[in-house]
Every structure is written in C-alpha cells, then in structure tokens.
Coordinates of C-alpha atoms in Angstrom, one line a residue:
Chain A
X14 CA -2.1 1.7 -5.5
X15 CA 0.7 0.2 -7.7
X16 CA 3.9 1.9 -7.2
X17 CA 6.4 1.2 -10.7
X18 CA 9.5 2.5 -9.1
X19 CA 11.1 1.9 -6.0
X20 CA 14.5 0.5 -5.3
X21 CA 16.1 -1.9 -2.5
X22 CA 19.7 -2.0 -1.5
X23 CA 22.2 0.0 -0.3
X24 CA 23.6 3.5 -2.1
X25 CA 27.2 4.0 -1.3
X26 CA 27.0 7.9 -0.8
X27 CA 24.6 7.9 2.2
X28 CA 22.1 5.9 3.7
X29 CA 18.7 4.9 2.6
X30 CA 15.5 4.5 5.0
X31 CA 13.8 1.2 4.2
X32 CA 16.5 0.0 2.1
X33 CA 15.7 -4.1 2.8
X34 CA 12.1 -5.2 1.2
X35 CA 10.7 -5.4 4.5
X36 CA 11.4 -1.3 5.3
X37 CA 10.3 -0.6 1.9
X38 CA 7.1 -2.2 2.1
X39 CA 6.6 -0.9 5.5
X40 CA 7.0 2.6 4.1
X41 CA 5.2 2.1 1.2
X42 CA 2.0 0.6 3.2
X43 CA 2.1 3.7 5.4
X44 CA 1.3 6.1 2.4
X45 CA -1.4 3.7 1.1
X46 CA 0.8 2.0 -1.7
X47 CA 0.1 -2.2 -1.9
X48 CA 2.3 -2.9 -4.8
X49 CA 5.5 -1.7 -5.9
X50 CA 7.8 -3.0 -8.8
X51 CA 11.3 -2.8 -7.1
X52 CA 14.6 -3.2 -8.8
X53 CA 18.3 -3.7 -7.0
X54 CA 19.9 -0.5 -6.2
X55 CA 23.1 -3.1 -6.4
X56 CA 22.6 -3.4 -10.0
X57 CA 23.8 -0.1 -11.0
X58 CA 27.2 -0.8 -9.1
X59 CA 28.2 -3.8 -9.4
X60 CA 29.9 -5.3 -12.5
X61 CA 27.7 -8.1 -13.2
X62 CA 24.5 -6.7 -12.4
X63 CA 23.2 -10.6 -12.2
X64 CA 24.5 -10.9 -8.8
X65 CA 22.1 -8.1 -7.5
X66 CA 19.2 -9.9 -9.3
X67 CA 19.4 -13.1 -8.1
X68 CA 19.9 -11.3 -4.3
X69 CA 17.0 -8.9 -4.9
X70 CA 14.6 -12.2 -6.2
X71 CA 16.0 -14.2 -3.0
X72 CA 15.2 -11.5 -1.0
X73 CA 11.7 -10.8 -2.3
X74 CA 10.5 -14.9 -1.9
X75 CA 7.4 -14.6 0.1
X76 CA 6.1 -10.9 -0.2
X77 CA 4.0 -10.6 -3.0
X78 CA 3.6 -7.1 -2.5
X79 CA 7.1 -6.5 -4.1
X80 CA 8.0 -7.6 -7.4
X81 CA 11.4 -7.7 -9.2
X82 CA 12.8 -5.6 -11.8
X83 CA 16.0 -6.7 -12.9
X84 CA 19.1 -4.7 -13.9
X85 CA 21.1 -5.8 -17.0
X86 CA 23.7 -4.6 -18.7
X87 CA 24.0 -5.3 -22.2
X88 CA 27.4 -4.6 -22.8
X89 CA 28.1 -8.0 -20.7
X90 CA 27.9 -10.6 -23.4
X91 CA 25.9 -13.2 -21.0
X92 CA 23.3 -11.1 -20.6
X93 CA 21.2 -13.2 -22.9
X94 CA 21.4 -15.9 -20.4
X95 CA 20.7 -13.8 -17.5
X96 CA 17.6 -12.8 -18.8
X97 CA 16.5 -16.0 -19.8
X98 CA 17.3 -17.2 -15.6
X99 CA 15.0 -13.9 -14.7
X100 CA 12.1 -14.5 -16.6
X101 CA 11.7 -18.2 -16.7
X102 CA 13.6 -18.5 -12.7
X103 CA 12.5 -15.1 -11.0
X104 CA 9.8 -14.2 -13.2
X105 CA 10.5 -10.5 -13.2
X106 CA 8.1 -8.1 -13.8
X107 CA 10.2 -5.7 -15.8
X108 CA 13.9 -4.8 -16.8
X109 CA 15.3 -1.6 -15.8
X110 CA 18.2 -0.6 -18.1
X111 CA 21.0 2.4 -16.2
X112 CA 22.8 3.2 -19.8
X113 CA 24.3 6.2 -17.9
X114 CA 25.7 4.5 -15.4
X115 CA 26.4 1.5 -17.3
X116 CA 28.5 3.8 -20.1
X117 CA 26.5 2.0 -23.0
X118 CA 24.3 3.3 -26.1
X119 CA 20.4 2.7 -25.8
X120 CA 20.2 2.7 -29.6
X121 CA 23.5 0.8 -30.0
X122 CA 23.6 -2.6 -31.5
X123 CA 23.8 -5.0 -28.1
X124 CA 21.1 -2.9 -26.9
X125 CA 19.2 -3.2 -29.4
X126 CA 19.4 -6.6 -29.1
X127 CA 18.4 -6.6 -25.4
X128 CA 15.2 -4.3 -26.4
X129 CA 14.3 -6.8 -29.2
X130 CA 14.6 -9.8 -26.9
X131 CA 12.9 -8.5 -24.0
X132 CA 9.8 -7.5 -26.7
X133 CA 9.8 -10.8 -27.9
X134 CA 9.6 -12.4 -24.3
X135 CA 6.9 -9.6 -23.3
X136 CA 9.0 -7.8 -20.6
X137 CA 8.3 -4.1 -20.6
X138 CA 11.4 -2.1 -20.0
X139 CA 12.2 1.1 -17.8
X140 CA 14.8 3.0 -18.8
X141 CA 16.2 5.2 -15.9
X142 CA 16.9 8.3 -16.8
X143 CA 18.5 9.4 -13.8
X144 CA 18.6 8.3 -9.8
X145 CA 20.0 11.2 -8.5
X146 CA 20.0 15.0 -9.3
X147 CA 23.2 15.5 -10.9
X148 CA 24.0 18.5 -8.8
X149 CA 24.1 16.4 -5.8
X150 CA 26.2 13.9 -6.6
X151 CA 30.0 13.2 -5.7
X152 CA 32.6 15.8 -8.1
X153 CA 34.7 12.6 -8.5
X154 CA 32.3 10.9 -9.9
X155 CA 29.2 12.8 -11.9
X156 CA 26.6 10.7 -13.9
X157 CA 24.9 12.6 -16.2
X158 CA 21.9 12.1 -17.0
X159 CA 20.1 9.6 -20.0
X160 CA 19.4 12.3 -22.7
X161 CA 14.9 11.5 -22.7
X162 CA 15.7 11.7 -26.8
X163 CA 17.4 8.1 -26.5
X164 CA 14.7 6.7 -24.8
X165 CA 12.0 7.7 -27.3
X166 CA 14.0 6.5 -30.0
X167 CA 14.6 3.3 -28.7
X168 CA 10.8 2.9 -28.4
X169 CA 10.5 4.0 -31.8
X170 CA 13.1 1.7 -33.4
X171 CA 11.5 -1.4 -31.5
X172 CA 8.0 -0.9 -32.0
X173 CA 7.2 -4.4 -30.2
X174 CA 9.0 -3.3 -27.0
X175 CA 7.3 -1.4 -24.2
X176 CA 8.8 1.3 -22.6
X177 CA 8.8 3.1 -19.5
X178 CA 10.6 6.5 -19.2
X179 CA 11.5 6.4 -15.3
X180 CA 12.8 9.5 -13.9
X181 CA 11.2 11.8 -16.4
X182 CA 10.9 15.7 -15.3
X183 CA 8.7 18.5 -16.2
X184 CA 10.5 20.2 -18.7
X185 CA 11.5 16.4 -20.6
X186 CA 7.9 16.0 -20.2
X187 CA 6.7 19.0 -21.8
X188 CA 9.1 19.1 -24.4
X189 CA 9.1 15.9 -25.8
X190 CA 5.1 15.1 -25.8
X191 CA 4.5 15.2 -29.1
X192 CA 6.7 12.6 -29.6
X193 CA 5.9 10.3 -26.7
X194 CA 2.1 10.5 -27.0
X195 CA 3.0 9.5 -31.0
X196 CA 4.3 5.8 -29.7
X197 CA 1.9 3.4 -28.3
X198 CA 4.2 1.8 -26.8
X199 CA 5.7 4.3 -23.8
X200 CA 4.9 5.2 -20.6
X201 CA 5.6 8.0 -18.3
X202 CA 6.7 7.1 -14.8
X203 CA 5.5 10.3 -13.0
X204 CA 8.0 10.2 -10.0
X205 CA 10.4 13.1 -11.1
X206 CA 7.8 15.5 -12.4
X207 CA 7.7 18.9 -10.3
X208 CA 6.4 22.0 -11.1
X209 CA 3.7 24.0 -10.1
X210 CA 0.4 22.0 -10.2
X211 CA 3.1 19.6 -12.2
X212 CA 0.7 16.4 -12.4
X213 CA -3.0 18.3 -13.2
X214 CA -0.7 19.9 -16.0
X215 CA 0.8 16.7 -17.0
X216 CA -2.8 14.8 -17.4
X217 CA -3.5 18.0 -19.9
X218 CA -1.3 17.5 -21.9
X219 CA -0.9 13.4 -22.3
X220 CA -4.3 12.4 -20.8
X221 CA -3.6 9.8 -18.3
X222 CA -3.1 6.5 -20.5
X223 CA 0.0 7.0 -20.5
X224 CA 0.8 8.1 -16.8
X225 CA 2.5 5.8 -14.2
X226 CA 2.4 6.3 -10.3
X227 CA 5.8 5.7 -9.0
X228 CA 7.5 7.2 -5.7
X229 CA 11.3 6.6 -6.7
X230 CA 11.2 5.4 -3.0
X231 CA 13.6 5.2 -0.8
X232 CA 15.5 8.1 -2.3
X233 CA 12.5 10.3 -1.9
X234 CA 10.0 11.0 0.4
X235 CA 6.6 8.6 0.0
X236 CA 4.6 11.2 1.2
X237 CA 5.8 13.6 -1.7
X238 CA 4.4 11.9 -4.3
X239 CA 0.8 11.4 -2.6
X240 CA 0.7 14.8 -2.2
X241 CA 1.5 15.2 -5.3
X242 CA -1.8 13.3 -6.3
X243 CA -3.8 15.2 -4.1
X244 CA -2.8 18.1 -5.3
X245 CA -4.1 17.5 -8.9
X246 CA -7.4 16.7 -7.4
X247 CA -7.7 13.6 -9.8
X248 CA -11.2 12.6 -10.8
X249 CA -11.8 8.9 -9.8
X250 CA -11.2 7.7 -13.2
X251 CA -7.8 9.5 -13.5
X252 CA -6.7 8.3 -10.1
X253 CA -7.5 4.7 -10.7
X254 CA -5.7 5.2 -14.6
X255 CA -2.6 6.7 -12.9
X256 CA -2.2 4.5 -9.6
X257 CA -3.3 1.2 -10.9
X258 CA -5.0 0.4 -14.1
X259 CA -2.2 1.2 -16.5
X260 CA 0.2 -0.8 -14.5
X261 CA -2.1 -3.6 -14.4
X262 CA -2.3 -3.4 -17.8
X263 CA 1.3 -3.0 -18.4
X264 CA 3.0 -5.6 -16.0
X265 CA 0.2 -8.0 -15.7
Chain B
X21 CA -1.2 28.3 9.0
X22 CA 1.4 26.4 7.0
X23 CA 4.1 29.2 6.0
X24 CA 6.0 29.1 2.5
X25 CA 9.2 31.3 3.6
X26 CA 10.4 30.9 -0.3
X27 CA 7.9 31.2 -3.5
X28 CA 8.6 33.7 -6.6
X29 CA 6.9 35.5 -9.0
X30 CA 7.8 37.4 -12.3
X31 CA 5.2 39.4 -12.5
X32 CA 1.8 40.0 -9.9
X33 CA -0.3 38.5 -12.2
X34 CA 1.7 35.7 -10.8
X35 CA 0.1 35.5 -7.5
X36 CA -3.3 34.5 -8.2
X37 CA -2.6 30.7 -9.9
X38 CA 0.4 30.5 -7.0
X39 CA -1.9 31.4 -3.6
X40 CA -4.6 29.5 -5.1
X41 CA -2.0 26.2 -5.9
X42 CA -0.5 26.7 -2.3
X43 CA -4.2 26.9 -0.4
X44 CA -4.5 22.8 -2.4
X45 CA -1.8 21.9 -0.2
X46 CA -3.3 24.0 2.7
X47 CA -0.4 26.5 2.4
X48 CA -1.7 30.0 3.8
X49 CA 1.0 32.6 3.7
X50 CA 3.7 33.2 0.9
X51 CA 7.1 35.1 1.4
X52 CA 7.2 36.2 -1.8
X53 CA 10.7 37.8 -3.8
X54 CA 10.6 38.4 -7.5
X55 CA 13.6 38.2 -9.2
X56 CA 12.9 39.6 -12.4
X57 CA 9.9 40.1 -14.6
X58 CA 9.0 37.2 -16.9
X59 CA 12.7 36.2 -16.6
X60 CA 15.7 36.2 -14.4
X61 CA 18.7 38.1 -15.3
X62 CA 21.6 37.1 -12.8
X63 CA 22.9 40.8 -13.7
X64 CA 19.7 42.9 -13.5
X65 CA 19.8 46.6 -13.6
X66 CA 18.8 48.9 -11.4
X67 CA 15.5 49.3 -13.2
X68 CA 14.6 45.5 -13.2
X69 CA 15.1 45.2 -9.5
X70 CA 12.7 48.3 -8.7
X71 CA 10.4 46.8 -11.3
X72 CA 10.6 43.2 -9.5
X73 CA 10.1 45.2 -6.2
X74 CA 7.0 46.5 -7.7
X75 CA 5.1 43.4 -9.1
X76 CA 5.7 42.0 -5.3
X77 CA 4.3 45.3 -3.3
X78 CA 1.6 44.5 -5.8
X79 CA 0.7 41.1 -5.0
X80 CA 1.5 41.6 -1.5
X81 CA -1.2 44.6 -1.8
X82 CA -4.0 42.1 -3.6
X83 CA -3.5 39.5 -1.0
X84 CA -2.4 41.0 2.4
X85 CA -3.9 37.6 4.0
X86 CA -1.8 35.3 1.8
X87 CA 0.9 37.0 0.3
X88 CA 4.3 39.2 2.3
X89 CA 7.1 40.7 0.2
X90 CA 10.5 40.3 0.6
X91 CA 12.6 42.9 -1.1
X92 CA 15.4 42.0 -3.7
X93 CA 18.6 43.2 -3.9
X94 CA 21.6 43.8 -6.2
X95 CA 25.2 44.1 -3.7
X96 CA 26.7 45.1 -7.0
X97 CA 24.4 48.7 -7.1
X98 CA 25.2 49.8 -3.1
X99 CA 23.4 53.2 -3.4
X100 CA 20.3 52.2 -5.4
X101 CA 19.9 48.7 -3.2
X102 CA 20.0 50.1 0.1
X103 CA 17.5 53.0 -1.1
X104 CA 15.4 50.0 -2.6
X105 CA 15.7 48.5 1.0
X106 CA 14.4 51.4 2.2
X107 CA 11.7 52.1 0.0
X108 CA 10.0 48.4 0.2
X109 CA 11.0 47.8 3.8
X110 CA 11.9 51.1 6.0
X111 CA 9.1 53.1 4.5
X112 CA 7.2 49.7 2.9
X113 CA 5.4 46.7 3.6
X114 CA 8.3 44.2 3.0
X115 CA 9.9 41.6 5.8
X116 CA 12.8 40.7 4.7
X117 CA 16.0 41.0 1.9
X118 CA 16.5 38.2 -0.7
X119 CA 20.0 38.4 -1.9
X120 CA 20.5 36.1 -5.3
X121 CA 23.7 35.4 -7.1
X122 CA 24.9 38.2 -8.3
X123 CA 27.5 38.4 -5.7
X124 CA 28.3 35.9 -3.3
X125 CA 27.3 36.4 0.4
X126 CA 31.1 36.4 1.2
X127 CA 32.2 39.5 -1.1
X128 CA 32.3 42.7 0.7
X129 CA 29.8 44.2 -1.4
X130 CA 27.1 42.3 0.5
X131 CA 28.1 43.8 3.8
X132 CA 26.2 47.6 3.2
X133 CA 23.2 45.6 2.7
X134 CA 23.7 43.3 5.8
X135 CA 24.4 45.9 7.9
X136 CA 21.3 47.8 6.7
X137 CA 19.4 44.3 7.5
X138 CA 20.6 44.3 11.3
X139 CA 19.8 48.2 11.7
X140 CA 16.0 47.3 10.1
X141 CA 15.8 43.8 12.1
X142 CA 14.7 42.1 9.0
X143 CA 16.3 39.0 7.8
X144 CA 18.4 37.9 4.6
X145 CA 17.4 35.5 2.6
X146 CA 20.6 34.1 0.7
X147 CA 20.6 31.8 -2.4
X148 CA 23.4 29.0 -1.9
X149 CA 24.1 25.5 -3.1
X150 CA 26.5 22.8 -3.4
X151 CA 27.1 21.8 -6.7
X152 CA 28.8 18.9 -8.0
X153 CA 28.8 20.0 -11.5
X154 CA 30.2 23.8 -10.0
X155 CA 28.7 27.4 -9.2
X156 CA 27.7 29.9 -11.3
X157 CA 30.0 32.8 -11.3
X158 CA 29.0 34.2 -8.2
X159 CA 26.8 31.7 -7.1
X160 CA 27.2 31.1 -3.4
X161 CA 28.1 28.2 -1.5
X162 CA 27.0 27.4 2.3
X163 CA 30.7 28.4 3.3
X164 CA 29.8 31.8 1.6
X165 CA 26.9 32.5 4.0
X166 CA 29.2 31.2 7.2
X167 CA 31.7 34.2 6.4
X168 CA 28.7 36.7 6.1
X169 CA 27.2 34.9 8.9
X170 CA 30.5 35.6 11.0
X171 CA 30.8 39.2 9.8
X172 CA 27.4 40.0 11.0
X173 CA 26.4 37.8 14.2
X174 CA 23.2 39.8 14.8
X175 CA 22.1 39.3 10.8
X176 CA 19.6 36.7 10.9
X177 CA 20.2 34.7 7.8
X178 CA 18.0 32.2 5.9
X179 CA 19.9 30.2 3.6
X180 CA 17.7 29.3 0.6
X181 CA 18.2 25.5 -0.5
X182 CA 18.8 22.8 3.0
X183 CA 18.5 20.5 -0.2
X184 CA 20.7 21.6 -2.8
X185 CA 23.5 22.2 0.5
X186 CA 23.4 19.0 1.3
X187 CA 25.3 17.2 3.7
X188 CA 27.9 19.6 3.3
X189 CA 26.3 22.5 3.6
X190 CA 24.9 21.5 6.8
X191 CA 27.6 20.8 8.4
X192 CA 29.3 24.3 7.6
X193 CA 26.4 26.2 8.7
X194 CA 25.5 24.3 12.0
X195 CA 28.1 26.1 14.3
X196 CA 26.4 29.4 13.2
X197 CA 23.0 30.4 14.9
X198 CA 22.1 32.8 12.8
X199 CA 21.5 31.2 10.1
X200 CA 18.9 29.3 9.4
X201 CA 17.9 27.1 6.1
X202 CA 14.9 26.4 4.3
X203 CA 14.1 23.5 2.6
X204 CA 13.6 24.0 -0.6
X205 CA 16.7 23.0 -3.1
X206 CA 15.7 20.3 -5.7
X207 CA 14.4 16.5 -5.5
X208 CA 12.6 15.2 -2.2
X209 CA 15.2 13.3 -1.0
X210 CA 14.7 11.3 1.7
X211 CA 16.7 11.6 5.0
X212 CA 18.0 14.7 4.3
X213 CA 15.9 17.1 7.1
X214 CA 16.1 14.1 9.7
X215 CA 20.1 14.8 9.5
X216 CA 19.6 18.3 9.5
X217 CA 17.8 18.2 12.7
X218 CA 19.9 16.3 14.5
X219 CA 22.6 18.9 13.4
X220 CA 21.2 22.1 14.0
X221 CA 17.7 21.4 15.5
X222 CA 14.8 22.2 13.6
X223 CA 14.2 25.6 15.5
X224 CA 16.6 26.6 12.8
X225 CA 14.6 25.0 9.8
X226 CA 11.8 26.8 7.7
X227 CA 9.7 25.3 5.3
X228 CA 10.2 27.1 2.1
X229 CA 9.3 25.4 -1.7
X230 CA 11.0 27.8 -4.4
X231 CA 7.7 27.6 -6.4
X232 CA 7.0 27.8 -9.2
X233 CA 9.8 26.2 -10.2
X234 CA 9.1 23.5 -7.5
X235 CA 5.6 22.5 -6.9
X236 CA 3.8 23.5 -3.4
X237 CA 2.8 19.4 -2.8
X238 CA 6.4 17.7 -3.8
X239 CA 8.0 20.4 -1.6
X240 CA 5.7 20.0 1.5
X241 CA 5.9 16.4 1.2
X242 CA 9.7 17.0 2.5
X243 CA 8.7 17.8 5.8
X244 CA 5.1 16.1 6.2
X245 CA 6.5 12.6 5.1
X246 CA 9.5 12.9 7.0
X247 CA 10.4 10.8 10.2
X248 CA 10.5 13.9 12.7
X249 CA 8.3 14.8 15.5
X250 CA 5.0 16.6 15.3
X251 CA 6.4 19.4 17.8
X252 CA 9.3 20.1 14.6
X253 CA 7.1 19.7 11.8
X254 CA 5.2 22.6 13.6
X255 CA 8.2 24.7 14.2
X256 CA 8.8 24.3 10.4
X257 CA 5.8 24.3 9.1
X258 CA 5.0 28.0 10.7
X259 CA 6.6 28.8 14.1
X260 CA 10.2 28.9 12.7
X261 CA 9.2 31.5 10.0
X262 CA 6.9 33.7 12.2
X263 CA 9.2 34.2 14.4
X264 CA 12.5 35.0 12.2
X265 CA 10.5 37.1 9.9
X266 CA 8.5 38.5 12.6
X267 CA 5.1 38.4 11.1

C-alpha cells in the first residue's frame, strides 16, 4: 500500500507519535502501508519553507520507503530556485502547497506561476486543504480552511498540472463531484472522508480512478483509515486502484 | 460485543443501514438518541421530542439484540421532559437521557432532569465541546458538565465528544468521577485517548462514534489503533458502557 499523505516534524500545539521518518515508518509498516509520500510539518511554520525541505530530504537519505514532498510558498520570490534544487537535488515526488496557512491565493498570479512550473517539470501537486479541524485549533490563532472551490479551479485553469485535493471531506466530496470527475487531471486523497459507509459511497460516486489512499498520519490514527478500507469491503480491483495503482501512476 | 454508547437516527427507518454498517466493523449494540426527525432543530417542540422518542422505541423494538434507546430531552420544557423521561424510561424500554444544546448542562433548568436521572439510576448523556471558532448559543463546554457534575455527585454523566474537548476538556473533567466521556467528537486524532487515560483512566472512557455523521470504521479506529493496553481497549470497547448504562 502507497500511503500519499503523511507528515514528519514537530506541531507546536501538541506532540506527534512517530514524528522522525523512522517512527513514521515504523507506524506505517505496522498497519500494512510500504510507501508513504511525506512532506515537512516544518514547512507550514517556518518562513522559508526551504529550510524544512532540505531537513526533511536529509532526513529521508537511505529509506526508500519515504519519499519527499516539499512545501513551497509562492509568495517568496525564490521559490523558482527552490524548486529547481528539489527536483533536480532531492528529487521530490510531489509539492504540497498550504495557501491557508501561507495567506496566499491558489488562483493568484505567483501561484499560478508555481502550478504552471511544476506542470511543465511533471511534479503533481497536493494542495492541503486543511491539517487540522478548525474547531480544535488555538482561538489566537484559527486557520481556516482552503475553500475545495480554489483547488478545482486551479486544476481547471492549468490543465497540464496534476492535482491532488489532500484533506478533502465528505460533504466537499459530494458536493463538488461533478466538477472534479470533469478534470482529468485531479485526484482525491481519501484521508479526511468520514461518514457512514464514507468510502463504499465515495467509489459510487467517482469510481475509484480518481481515489488516493492516504492516512494523514501522524495526526490521525493509522488504524482509522485501514478500517476505513475494510469497511467498504473493496473488490480486489478497487483495493489495488485505491492503495497503489493510481499512485503509481501518478508519482511514478 | 463491541458497544457504540453514541449513534443517532432521524427516523427508524434509520436503523436498518446503521446496525448493518456497525456489524462491518463488528459493532453489536447501539445506544441510540434521535434528535429530531429527518433534521435537527436545536429548539424542538414538545411534539418533535415525543416524535424523536418514538422512531427510537421503534428501532429499539425491531432490533432488541442490536439497538437500546436513550431518551431525549428538552430542559427548556420541565413538565413535558420529565413526563417524556418517564414514558420511555420509568414505564419504557430506554437506558439513559441525552441532553443536547438547547440548554447548557450548567443552567438550572437541567437540574429537574438530573435529579429525575439519579432517582431512575439512568445516566445523562451530555453534548459538550471546545471550540476554537466558539459555541453555539447554548452549546455546552466540558466546564458546563463539571458544574452539573458537582451539583449532582450521584448523576452519572457521559460527556459526548473526548475529541471535540480536547485537551482542555480533559483536564476539567478529570477531578470528577462521575463523568465519564466518549470518544466520539470529530477527526481521529492521534494521541488524544493515550492522554485521556493517563488522566482519568480509561474505566472512565466509552467508545461512542456519533454516527451517521461519523462513520462506524474511522471512529473505532480511535481506540483499536491506539497505543493502550488490551485490558483498556476492552473496558472501552464494552465493559465501560455495560456497566454505566447497566445493560
């Protein structure tokens, strides 16, 4: 199983289990995952995002069962540069963009210039729509939420781009299909889904092309989102579609 | 038997899809409140809570192996809720009160109903939550439930949500024995019932999913994936609700 989103680093409001690689993988193996794309918790806090790359690429040398996902931040005017050192250095396997935390506009003009680049060099993009509820988070400090209408018209204004929606829920899911399932070029990462019999639903409406298996580990529970599989009581093909093939297809 | 000490319906046709989605997860007993048929109102009348009350008895009655009511109840209508109490509890097949936000547990309006709770033995089940983004009106918070909890030492109290309380929460209601928390309350975050246990032990803990609005597998997950021992996965898996609820 090929997990598309999990995270390493440390989250200043409370601490993580399996926060280094190491514990993550460890976690991950546990459940039955071999693969995860991981991106640097780090990146979302600090103000050039860069810095938690290049640690989160150090940090994953040797276990080939992790690969990066970069942060960037478009609104930083090097960012050109930095994703020219994680492709051709690090050879990430994604880019995860935070707009919300980040305070920039998805279908603004550096942005856009960010999704156009990353199309031309083939690096599929996730863009998080949240990492934590919004309810739970600090009063000081509340993040809302990426509004899942941005992120479908980004994919639709760069048609050369692929796009993951990470952190999508039922109701964004439900919603908004008819529009997602009209872009061949967007993914679902299913991590955040939850309703009754949330994922058998899901494949009914989309099918499961379009269907990632992620575990938005460590902030949640591994087991969660296995159970989660079971529950649908996928046929071999869907499992296989949803767990592996359409990641191995996506981030080859 | 796994026990779900939290799942709603809005009407008894509900039950079937929910006690057949539960038994997937191997989930084999529902506590089951309605809150309102085919919606919610947080201001129902009279009428909707006796109507709410009925599709439950219902279900309850169509799947007495899987499904147990619990009663709901409006602190703003004194009279009509405590005769509601009596009808689905005293002289019913009900186990318990579920108390929802149209007052919060800390307003003296609440306290006819707990006292009613004691005298019947049957616990409270009590909607709370810390939000960052703020409470509804009467929307109570874990420090809500502690003053009901303090007014009534003998009420047994299950405080809906360990997960939407957070941190927080937890530690307000840990000094209190009698109340206990389920686990439902949004997103499977991890770490969050390890904490809890080390606070206020997971005899205190019962597994509860707030389906359908969560689903039966995500929710489980929360306590099957976590890093706690088999002997408190049991006790909040089953033994924890058996015994507050005494089934």
């Amino acid at each position: 199983m090929i997990d598309v989103n999990t995270y390493t680093g440390n989250w200043p409001f409370r601490p993580l289990p399996g926060s280094a690689p190491e514990e993550l993988l460890a976690l991950l193996n546990a459940e039955g995952i071999e693969q995860a794309l991981v991106s640097p918790l780090e990146g979302i806090f600090y103000d050039e995002p860069q810095l938690a790359n290049e640690k989160l690429c150090e940090a994953l040398r040797g276990i080939p069962a992790l690969s990066p996902v970069a942060v960037l931040n478009p609104e930083l005017s090097n960012w050109r540069r930095n994703l020219d050192v994680c492709c051709e250095k690090y050879h990430i396997r994604a880019l995860k963009l935070h707009p919300n935390y980040h305070h920039y506009d998805l279908n603004g003009d550096e942005a856009g210039n960010l999704l156009e680049a990353a199309g031309e060099k083939d690096i599929p993009v996730i863009v998080q729509l949240r990492v934590q509820d919004v309810r739970a988070q600090k009063p000081s400090g509340i993040v809302a939420d990426v509004n899942v209408a941005d992120a479908i018209e980004a994919a639709r204004a760069h048609p050369a781009t692929r796009f993951v929606i990470g952190g999508i829920r039922w109701g964004e899911a439900t919603s908004k299909s008819k529009e997602i399932m009209a872009l061949s070029n967007l993914w679902l990462d299913i991590s955040q889904i939850e309703y009754t019999d949330c994922l058998r639903r899901t494949i009914q409406i989309y099918g499961t092309k379009q269907l990632l298996f992620g575990t938005h580990a460590p902030f949640f529970v591994v087991r969660s989102a296995i159970l989660k599989l079971h529950e649908a009581e996928l046929s071999g093909e869907e499992r296989r579609a949803i767990t592996s093939g359409n990641a191995v297809s996506l981030f080859p | 038997m796994i026990i779900d000490s939290h799942v709603h319906i809005a009407g008894a046709n509900e039950i079937d899809r929910l006690i057949e989605s539960a038994s997937r997860s191997e989930i084999g007993l529902l506590l089951v409140s309605s809150l309102g048929i085919g919606g919610y109102r947080v201001y129902p009348t009279v009428e909707m809570v006796v109507a709410a009350n009925n599709s439950v008895l219902e279900a309850a009655k169509r799947f007495p192996d899987a499904a147990r009511g619990v009663c709901y109840a409006d602190p703003l209508h004194t009279e009509e809720s405590l005769a509601e109490i009596d009808r689905c509890i005293a002289h019913g097949p009900m186990y318990g009160i579920k108390l929802w936000v149209a007052a919060k547990a800390s307003a003296p309006c609440v306290e006819p109903i707990a006292r009613k709770a004691v005298e019947l033995d049957v616990p409270i089940l009590q909607h709370a939550w810390n939000k960052a983004t703020g409470e509804g009106e009467n929307e109570s918070t874990p420090a809500d439930v502690v003053v009901l909890a303090r007014k009534f030492p003998k009420l047994r109290i299950q405080m809906a949500h360990l997960y939407g309380a957070g941190f927080r929460g937890i530690a307000d209601i840990t000094p209190y024995p009698n109340i206990f928390a389920d686990t439902s309350g949004g997103e499977p975050e991890a770490g969050i019932l390890e904490y809890a246990i080390t606070q206020m032990g997971a005899e205190r803990i019962l597994f509860g999913s707030d389906a359908p609005g969560r689903g039966f597998a995500v929710q489980l997950g929360k306590v099957t994936g976590s890093n706690i021992s088999e002997e408190d996965k049991e006790m909040i898996l089953w033994k924890n609700a058996k015994r507050v609820y005494k089934l």
